[in-house]
Coordinates of C-alpha atoms and ligand atoms in Angstrom, one line a residue:
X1 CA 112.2 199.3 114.0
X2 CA 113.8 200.4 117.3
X3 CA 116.3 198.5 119.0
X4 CA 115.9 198.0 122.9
X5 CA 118.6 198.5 125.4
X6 CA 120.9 195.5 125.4
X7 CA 120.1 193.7 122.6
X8 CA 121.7 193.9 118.9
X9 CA 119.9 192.4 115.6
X10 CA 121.4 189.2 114.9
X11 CA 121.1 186.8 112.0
X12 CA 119.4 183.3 112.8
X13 CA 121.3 181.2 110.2
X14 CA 125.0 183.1 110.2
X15 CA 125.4 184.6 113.6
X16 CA 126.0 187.7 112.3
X17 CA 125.9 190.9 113.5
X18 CA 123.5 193.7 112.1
X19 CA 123.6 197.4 112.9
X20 CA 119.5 198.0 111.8
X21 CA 117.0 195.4 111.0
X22 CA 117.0 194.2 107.3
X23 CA 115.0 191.4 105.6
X24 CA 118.5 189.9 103.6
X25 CA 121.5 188.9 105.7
X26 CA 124.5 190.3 103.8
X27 CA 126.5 187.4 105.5
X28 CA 124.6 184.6 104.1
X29 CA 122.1 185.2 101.7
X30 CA 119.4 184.2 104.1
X31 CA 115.9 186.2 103.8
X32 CA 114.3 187.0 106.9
X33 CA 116.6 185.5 109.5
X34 CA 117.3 188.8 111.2
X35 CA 116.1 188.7 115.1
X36 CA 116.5 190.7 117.8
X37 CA 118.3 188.9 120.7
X38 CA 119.4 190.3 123.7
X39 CA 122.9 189.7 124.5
X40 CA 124.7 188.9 127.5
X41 CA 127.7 190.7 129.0
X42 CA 130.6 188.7 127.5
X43 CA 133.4 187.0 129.1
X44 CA 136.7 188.0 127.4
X45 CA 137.2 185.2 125.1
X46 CA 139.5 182.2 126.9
X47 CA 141.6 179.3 124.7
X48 CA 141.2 176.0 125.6
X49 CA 144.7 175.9 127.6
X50 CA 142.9 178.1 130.2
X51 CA 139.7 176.3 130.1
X52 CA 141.8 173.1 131.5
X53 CA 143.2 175.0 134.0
X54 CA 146.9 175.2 131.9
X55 CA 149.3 177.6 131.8
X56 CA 148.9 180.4 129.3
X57 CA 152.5 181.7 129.0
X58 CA 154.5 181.1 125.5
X59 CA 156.5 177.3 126.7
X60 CA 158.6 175.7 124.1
X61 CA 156.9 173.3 122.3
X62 CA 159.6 170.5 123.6
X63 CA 158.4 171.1 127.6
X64 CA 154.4 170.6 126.9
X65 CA 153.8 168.6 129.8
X66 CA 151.0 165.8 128.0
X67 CA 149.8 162.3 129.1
X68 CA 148.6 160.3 126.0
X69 CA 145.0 160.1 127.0
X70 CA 144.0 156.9 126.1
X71 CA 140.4 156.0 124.1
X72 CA 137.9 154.1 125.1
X73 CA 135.2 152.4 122.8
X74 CA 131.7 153.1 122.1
X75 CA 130.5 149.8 121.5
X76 CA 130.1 150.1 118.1
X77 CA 133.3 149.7 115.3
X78 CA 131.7 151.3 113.1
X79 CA 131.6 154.2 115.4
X80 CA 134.8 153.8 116.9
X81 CA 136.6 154.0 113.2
X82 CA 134.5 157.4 112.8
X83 CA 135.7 158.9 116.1
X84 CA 138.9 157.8 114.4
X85 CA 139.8 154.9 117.2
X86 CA 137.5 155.6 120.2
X87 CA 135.9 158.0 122.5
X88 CA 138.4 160.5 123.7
X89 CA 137.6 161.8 127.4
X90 CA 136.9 165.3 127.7
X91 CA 135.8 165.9 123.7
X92 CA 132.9 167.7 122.6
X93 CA 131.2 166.1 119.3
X94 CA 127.7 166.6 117.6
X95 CA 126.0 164.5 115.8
X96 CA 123.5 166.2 112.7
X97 CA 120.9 164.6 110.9
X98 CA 117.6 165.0 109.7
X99 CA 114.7 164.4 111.8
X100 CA 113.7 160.7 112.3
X101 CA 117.2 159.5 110.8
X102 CA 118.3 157.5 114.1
X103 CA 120.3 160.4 115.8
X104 CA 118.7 159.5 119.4
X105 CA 118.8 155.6 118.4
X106 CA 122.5 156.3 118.2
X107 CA 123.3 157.8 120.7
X108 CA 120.8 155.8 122.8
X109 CA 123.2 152.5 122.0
X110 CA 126.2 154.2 123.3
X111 CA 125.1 155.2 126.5
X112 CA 124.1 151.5 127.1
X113 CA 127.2 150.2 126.1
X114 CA 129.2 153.0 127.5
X115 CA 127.6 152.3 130.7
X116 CA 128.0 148.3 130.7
X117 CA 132.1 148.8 130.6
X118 CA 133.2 152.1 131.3
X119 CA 131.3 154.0 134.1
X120 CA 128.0 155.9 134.4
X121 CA 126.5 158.1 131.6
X122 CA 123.9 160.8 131.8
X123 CA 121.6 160.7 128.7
X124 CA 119.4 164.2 128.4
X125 CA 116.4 164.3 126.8
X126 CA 114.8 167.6 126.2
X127 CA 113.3 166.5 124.0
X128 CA 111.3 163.2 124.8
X129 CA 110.1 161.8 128.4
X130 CA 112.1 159.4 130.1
X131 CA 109.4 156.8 129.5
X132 CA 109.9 157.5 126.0
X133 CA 113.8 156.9 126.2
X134 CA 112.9 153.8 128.3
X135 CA 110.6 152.2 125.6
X136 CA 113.3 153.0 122.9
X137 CA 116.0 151.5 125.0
X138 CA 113.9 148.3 125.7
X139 CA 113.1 148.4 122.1
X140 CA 117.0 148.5 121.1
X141 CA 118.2 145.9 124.3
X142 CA 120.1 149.1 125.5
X143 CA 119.3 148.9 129.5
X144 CA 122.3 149.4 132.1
X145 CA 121.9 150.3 135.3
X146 CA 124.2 153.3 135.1
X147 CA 122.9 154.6 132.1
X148 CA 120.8 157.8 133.7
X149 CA 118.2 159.5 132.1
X150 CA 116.8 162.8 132.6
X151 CA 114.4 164.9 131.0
X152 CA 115.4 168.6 131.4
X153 CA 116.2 171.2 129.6
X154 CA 117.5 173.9 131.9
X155 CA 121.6 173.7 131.6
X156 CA 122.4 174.9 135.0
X157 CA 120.1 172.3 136.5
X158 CA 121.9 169.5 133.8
X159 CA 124.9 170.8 135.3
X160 CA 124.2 170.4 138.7
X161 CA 123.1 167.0 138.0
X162 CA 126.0 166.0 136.4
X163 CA 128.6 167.1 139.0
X164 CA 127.1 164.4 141.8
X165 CA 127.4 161.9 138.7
X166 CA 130.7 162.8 137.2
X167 CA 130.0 160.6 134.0
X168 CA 131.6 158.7 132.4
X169 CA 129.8 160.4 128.9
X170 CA 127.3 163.4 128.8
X171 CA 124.9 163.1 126.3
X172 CA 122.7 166.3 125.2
X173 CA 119.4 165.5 123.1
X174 CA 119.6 167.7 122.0
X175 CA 121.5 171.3 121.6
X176 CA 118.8 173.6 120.1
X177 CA 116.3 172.5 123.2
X178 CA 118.5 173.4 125.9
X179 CA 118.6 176.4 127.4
X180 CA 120.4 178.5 129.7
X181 CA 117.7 180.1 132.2
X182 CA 119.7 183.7 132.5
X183 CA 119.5 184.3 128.6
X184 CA 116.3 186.1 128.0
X185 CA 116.0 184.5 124.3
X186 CA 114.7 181.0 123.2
X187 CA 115.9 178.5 123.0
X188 CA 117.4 176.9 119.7
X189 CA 117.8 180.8 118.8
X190 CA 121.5 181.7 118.1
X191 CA 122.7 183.0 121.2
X192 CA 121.2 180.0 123.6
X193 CA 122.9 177.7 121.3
X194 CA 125.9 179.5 121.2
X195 CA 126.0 180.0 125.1
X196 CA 124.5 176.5 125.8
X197 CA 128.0 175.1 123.3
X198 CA 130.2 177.2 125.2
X199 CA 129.0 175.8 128.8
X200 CA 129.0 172.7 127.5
X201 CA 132.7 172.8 126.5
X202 CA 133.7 174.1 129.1
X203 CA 132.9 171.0 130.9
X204 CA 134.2 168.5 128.8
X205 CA 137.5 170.5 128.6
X206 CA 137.6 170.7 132.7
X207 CA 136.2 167.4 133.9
X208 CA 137.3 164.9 131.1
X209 CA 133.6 163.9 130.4
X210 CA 132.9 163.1 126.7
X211 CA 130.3 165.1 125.2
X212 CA 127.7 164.4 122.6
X213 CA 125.2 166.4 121.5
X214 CA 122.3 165.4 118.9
X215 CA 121.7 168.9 116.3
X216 CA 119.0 169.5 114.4
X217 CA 119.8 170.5 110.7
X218 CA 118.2 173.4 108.8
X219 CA 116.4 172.2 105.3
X220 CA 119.4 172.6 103.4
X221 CA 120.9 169.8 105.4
X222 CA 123.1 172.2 107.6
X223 CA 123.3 172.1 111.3
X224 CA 121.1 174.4 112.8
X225 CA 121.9 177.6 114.8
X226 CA 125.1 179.8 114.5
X227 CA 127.9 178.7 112.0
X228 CA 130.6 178.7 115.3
X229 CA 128.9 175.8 116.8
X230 CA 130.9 173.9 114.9
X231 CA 134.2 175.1 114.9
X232 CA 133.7 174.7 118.7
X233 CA 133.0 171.2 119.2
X234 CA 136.0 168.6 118.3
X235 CA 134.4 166.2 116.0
X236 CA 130.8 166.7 113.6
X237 CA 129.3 163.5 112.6
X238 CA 126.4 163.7 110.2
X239 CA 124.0 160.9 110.0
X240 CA 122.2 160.4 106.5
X241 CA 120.8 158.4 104.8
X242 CA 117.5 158.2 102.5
X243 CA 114.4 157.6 104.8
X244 CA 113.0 154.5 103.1
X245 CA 115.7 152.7 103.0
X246 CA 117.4 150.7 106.5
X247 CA 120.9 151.9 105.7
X248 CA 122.5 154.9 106.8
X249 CA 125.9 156.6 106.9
X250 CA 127.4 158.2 109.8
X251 CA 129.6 161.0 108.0
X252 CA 132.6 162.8 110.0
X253 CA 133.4 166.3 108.3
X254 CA 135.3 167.3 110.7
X255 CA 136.9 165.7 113.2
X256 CA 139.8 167.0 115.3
X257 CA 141.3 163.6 116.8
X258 CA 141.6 161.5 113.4
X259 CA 140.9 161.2 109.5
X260 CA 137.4 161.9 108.5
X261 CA 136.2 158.1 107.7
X262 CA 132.6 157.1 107.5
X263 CA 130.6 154.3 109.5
X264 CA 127.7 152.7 107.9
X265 CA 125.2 151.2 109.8
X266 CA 121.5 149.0 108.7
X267 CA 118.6 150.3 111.0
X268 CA 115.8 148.4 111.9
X269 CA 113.4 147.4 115.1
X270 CA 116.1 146.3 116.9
X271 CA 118.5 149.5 116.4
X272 CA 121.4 150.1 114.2
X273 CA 124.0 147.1 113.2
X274 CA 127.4 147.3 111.9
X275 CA 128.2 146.9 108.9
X276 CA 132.0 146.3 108.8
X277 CA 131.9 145.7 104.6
X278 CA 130.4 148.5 103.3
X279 CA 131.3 147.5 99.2
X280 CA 129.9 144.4 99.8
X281 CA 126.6 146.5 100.7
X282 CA 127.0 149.2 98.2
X283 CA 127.4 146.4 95.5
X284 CA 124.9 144.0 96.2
X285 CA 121.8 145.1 94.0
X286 CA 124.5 146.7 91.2
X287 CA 122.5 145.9 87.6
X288 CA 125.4 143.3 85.9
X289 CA 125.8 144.4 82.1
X290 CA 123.2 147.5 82.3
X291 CA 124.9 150.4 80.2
X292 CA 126.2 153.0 82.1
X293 CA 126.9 151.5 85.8
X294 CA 130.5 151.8 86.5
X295 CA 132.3 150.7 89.7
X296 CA 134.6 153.3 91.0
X297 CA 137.2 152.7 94.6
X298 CA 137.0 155.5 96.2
X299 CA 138.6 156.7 99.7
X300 CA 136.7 157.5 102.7
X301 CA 139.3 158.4 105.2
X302 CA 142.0 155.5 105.4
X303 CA 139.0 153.4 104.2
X304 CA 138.7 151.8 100.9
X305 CA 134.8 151.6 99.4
X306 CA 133.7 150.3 96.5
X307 CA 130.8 152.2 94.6
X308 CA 128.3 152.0 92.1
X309 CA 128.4 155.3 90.0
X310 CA 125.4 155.5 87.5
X311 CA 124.5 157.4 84.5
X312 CA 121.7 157.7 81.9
X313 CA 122.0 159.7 79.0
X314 CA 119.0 159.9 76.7
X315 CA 117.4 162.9 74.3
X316 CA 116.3 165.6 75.4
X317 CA 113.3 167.1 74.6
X318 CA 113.7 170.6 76.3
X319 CA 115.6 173.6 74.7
X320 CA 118.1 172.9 77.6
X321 CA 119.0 169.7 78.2
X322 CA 118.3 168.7 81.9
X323 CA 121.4 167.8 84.3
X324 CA 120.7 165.8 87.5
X325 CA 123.1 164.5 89.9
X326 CA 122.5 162.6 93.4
X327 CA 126.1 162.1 95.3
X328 CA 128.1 163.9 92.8
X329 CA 128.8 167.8 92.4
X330 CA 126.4 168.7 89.0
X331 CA 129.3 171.0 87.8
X332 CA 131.7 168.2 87.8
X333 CA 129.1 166.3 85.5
X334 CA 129.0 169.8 83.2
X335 CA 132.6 169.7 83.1
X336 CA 132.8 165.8 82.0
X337 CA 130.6 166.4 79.6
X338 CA 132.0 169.1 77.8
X339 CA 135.4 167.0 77.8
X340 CA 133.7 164.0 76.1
X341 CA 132.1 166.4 73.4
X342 CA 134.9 168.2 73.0
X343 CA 138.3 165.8 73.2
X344 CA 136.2 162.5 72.8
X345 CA 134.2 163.8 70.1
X346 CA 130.5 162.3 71.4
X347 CA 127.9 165.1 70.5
X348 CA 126.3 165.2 74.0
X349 CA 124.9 168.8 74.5
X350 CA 121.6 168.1 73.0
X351 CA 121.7 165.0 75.8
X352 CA 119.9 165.0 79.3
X353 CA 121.7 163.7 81.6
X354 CA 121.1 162.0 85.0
X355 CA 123.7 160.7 87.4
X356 CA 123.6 158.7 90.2
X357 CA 126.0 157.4 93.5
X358 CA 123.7 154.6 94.3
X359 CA 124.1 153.8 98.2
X360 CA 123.5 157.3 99.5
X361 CA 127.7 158.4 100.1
X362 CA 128.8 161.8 98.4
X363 CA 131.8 162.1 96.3
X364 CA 133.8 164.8 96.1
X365 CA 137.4 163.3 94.9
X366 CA 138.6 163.9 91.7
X367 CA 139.2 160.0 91.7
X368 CA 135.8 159.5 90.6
X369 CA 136.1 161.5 87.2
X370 CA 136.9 158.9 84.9
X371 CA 134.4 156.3 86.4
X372 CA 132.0 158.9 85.7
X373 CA 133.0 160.1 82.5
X374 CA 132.7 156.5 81.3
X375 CA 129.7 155.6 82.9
X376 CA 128.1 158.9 81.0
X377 CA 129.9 157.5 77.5
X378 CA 128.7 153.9 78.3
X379 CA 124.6 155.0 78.6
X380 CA 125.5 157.4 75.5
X381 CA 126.6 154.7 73.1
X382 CA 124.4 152.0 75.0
X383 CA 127.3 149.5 75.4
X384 CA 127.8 147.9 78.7
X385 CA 131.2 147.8 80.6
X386 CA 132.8 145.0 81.5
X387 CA 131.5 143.9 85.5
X388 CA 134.7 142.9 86.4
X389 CA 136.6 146.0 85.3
X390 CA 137.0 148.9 88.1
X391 CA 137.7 152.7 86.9
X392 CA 140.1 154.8 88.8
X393 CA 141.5 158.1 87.9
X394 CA 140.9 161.9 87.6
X395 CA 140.0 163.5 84.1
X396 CA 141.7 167.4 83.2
X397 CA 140.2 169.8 80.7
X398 CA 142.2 168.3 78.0
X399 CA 141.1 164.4 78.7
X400 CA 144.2 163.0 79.7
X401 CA 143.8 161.1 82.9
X402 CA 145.8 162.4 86.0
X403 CA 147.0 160.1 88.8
X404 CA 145.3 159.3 92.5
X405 CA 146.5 159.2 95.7
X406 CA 146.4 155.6 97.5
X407 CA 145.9 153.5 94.4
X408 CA 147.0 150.2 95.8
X409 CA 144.7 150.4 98.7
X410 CA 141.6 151.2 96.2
X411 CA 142.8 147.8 94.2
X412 CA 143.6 146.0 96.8
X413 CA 139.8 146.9 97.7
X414 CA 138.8 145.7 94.7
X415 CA 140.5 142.4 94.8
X416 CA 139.1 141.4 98.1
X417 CA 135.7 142.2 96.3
X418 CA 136.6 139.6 93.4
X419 CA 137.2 142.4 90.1
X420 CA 139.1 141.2 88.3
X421 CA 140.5 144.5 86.0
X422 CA 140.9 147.9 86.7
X423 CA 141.7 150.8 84.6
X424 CA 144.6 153.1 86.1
X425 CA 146.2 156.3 85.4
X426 CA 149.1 155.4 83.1
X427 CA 151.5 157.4 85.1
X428 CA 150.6 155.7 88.7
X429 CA 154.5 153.8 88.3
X430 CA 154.4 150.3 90.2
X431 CA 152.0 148.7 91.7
X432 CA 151.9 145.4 93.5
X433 CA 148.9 143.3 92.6
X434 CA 147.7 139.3 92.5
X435 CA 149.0 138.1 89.3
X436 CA 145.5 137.1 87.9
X437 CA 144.6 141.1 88.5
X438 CA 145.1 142.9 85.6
X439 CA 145.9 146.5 85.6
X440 CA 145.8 148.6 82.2
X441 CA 147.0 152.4 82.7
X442 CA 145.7 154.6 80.3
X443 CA 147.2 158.4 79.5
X444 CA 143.6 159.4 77.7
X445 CA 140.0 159.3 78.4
X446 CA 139.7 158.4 74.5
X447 CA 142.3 155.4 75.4
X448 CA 140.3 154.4 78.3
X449 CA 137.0 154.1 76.3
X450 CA 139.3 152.1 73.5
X451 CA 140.1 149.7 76.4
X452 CA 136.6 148.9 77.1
X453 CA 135.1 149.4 73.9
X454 CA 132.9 152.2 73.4
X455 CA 132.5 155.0 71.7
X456 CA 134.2 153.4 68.1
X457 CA 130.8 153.1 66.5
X458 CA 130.5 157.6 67.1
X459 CA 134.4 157.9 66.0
Ligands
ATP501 N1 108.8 151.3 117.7 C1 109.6 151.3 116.6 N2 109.8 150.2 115.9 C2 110.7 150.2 114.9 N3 111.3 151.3 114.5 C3 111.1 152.5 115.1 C4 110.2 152.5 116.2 N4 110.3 153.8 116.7 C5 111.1 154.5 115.9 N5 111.6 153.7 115.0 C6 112.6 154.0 113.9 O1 113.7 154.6 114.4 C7 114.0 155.7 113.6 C8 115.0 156.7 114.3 O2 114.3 157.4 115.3 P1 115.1 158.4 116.3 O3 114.2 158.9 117.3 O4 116.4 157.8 116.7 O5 115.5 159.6 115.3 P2 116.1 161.0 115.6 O6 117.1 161.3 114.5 O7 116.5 161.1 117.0 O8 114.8 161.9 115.3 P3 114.4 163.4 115.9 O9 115.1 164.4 115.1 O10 113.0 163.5 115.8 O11 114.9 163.4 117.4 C9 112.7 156.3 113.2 O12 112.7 157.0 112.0 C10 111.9 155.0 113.0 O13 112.1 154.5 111.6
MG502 MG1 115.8 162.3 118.6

C-alpha cells in the first residue's frame, strides 16, 4: 500500500509508529490495528512548568516559589478519598469504564454538586443531547443553575465556550468523541485523542480548571486510544463493577496527587450512593461454615477492606485439570497449588480448581496468599473454617508464611467488623489488639492449616 504525503501508519491500540503497513503491531500484539493517519506538524514537546507559564531554568529545589493549592470537594466521600482528599484545581483525570457502568451518572452528580458550592461547571456531552443530560439529572436530583450543558463536539468551539465561563470544573463526555476540526482523522482515532488530551491539558494546567474526561475502554478492559493518554492526565479512575449487580467500584490506578484508594458506590434509579463501609458490604451475603470461604484484610490505599476470598476444588474430569480465577491473578492460584502438593502434601494436580473475590475488587497483594491457600485446602478436605477467624499473610515457594505491611490496620479492620481471631505471620513482632482478640502467628502454611484444622485426615 502507498503512503500519502503527510501521513505515517500508525497503530490504533499502541500509538506506535510503523514504517510500511503490516497486519500485526510489533508493539503490542494487536492484529489489524495499523491505520493510516495524517499527522500534524508538531510542536516541540513543552513540560508542564512551561505550560503554567513558569520558568524553565535549573532553580534550586529550596527557591520553588509554590502556594499549597488547596482542594475542594466533589460531593461525594467516596470520591473525595479516591481523588485522595478532593478536587485539585487545574488537574486533568479520566474516568474508564465499560459502557453502561455509570461513568456519565458520575460525573453527572459532580457537576451538580460542584456547581451548588463551588462555582459554575461546563458538562460536555458529545455524546448525548442536552435533553438527555437533563432527564438523567432530573432523574438523579442533580439540577443547579450553574451546572452548563452543552452538546458539542468540536474542541475549539468547547474551548471558546469555556473561556466566557471560566469553570469552576470542565467535564468532557467523553474523550474519544471529541475532535479537533484541523486534524484530518476521526475522531476516537489515536491522534484526535492524543491532540484532543494535549489541548485539554493545556488548559487545566493554564487556567486552574479541573478536568474530567469519561474514556471508553477497549474489550480487554483497557482505556481506549493511545497508551500516552494516560501518562498525561494526573489521576485514572476505573469504574467497574459486574452489570447485574447495583454496586460498583471506582478504582484509582494511578493517581498523581495521593495513594491509589478505591470508592465503592450502590447504583440505582436515583444515582450512585456512598457507601462509607465497604467490609460491611463485601460481607454481608458471605456463606457462614461453607468449606472454602475465607476472609482475608486486605489494603486498598490507606484503606482497610475486608473480603470474601472463595474456592472450590472438586475432580476433574479433563486430562488437565481446569483453573479459574475471578479477582485473583490465575498464576498465583498455580503457584499455591503446587505449594500445598508439594510442602503440604495434599495431592491436588488431578483437582479443578475455581477461585473467587466475591464483591467484584481485584487483588493483587501478596497478603492474600495464605487466605487463599487455605480457602483452596479448606474446599479440598471439605472442612469449614472457623467464621470468626481472619487469614493474613504471604506464602514463599517453600510454605513458610512471610510478613505484611500494615498488619494492625488490617486487624484493627477486622475488629471493628466483630472477628474475633486472625492468623498472622509469626514474625509480624508486637501488635496491639483488644484483649478478647486473639492473634496466632504461624511460621508455616502446614502450621496454619494445624491451627484451624484441616488437612490431618490427608497427613
Ligand atoms: N431511567 C433510568 N432509570 C434507572 N436507571 C437508569 C435509567 N437510565 C439509565 N439507568 C442506569 O444507569 C446506568 C449508567 O448509565 P450511564 O449513562 O451513566 O453509563 P455510562 O458509563 O455513561 O455509559 P456510556 O458508556 O454508554 O456512556 C445504566 O446502565 C442503567 O442501569
Ligand atoms: Mg455516558
Amino acid at each position: 500500500m502507498a503512503k500519502k504525503k503527510n501521513t505515517a501508519w500508525m497503530c490504533q491500540s499502541c500509538g506506535q509508529r510503523s514504517v510500511k503497513w503490516a497486519g500485526y503491531c510489533g508493539s503490542c500484539g494487536e492484529w489489524n490495528t495499523i491505520v493510516e493517519e495524517v499527522i500534524q506538524s508538531e510542536e516541540p514537546p513543552r513540560g508542564i512548568g512551561a505550560l503554567a507559564g513558569a520558568s524553565s531554568k535549573p532553580v534550586s529545589i529550596n527557591k520553588v516559589s509554590f502556594t499549597e493549592t488547596p482542594r475542594f470537594p466533589s460531593g461525594s466521600l467516596e470520591l473525595d478519598r479516591v481523588l485522595g482528599g478532593g478536587i485539585v484545581p487545574g488537574s486533568f483525570i479520566l474516568v474508564g469504564g465499560d459502557p453502561g457502568i455509570g461513568k456519565s451518572t458520575l460525573l453527572t452528580h459532580l457537576a451538580s454538586r460542584v456547581a451548588e458550592s463551588w462555582g459554575p461547571v461546563l458538562y460536555v456531552s458529545s455524546e448525548e443531547s442536552p435533553q438527555q443530560v437533563r432527564l438523567r439529572a432530573e432523574r438523579l436530583g442533580a439540577m443547579a443553575d450553574t451546572f452548563l450543558v452543552m452538546a458539542e463536539a468540536d474542541l475549539d468551539r468547547i474551548d471558546e465556550y469555556r473561556k466566557g465561563l471560566n469553570p469552576k470544573v470542565l467535564i468532557i463526555d467523553s474523550i474519544q468523541t471529541v475532535y479537533k476540526p484541523d486534524i484530518p482523522s476521526a475522531p476516537g482515532s489515536v491522534v484526535q485523542v492524543r491532540e484532543c488530551a494535549a489541548q485539554l491539558l493545556r488548559i487545566a494546567k493554564n487556567t486552574g480548571t479541573a478536568v474530567f474526561i469519561a474514556g471508553h475502554v477497549t474489550k480487554d478492559g483497557a482505556i481506549a486510544g493511545p497508551r500516552v493518554l494516560e501518562h498525561m492526565v494526573d489521576t485514572v479512575l476505573y469504574f467497574e463493577g459486574e452489570r447485574h449487580t447495583q454496586y460498583r467500584i471506582l478504582q484509582a490506578v494511578k493517581n498523581r496527587f495521593g495513594a491509589l484508594e478505591i470508592g465503592v458506590y450502590e447504583i440505582g434509579d436515583e444515582g450512585l450512593i456512598d457507601i462509607p463501609n465497604a467490609s460491611e458490604l463485601f460481607l454481608a451475603e458471605r456463606p457462614v461454615g461453607a468449606s472454602g470461604s475465607v476472609v482475608v484484610p486486605i489494603m486498598e490505599g490507606t484503606r482497610p477492606v475486608l473480603v470474601e476470598v472463595q474456592a472450590l476444588v472438586s475432580a476433574s474430569y479433563y486430562q488437565n485439570a481446569r483453573r479459574t480465577t475471578t479477582g485473583v491473578d490465575v498464576n498465583r492460584l498455580q503457584l499455591l497449588i503446587a505449594v500445598l502438593e508439594k510442602r503440604v502434601g495434599l495431592p491436588m494436580s488431578n483437582s479443578d480448581a475455581f477461585v473467587k473475590v466475591t464483591s467484584g475488587i481485584k487483588i493483587d497483594e501478596p497478603a492474600v496468599d495464605l487466605g487463599l491457600a487455605m480457602a483452596l485446602a479448606s474446599s479440598f478436605c471439605d472442612c469449614p473454617m472457623d467464621p470468626h477467624t481472619v487469614v493474613i499473610g504471604e506464602v514463599g515457594l517453600a510454605g513458610e508464611v512471610r510478613g505484611v505491611s500494615q498488619l494492625e490496620h488490617r486487624i484493627r479492620e477486622s475488629q471493628k467488623m466483630g472477628f474475633q481471631k486472625a492468623i498472622i505471620p509469626a514474625n509480624a513482632g508486637r501488635v496491639k489488639v483488644d484483649s478478647d482478640f486473639k492473634l496466632t502467628g504461624v511460621r508455616t502454611l502446614v502450621e496454619a492449616l494445624q491451627v484451624v484444622g484441616i488437612g490431618k485426615q490427608e497427613k
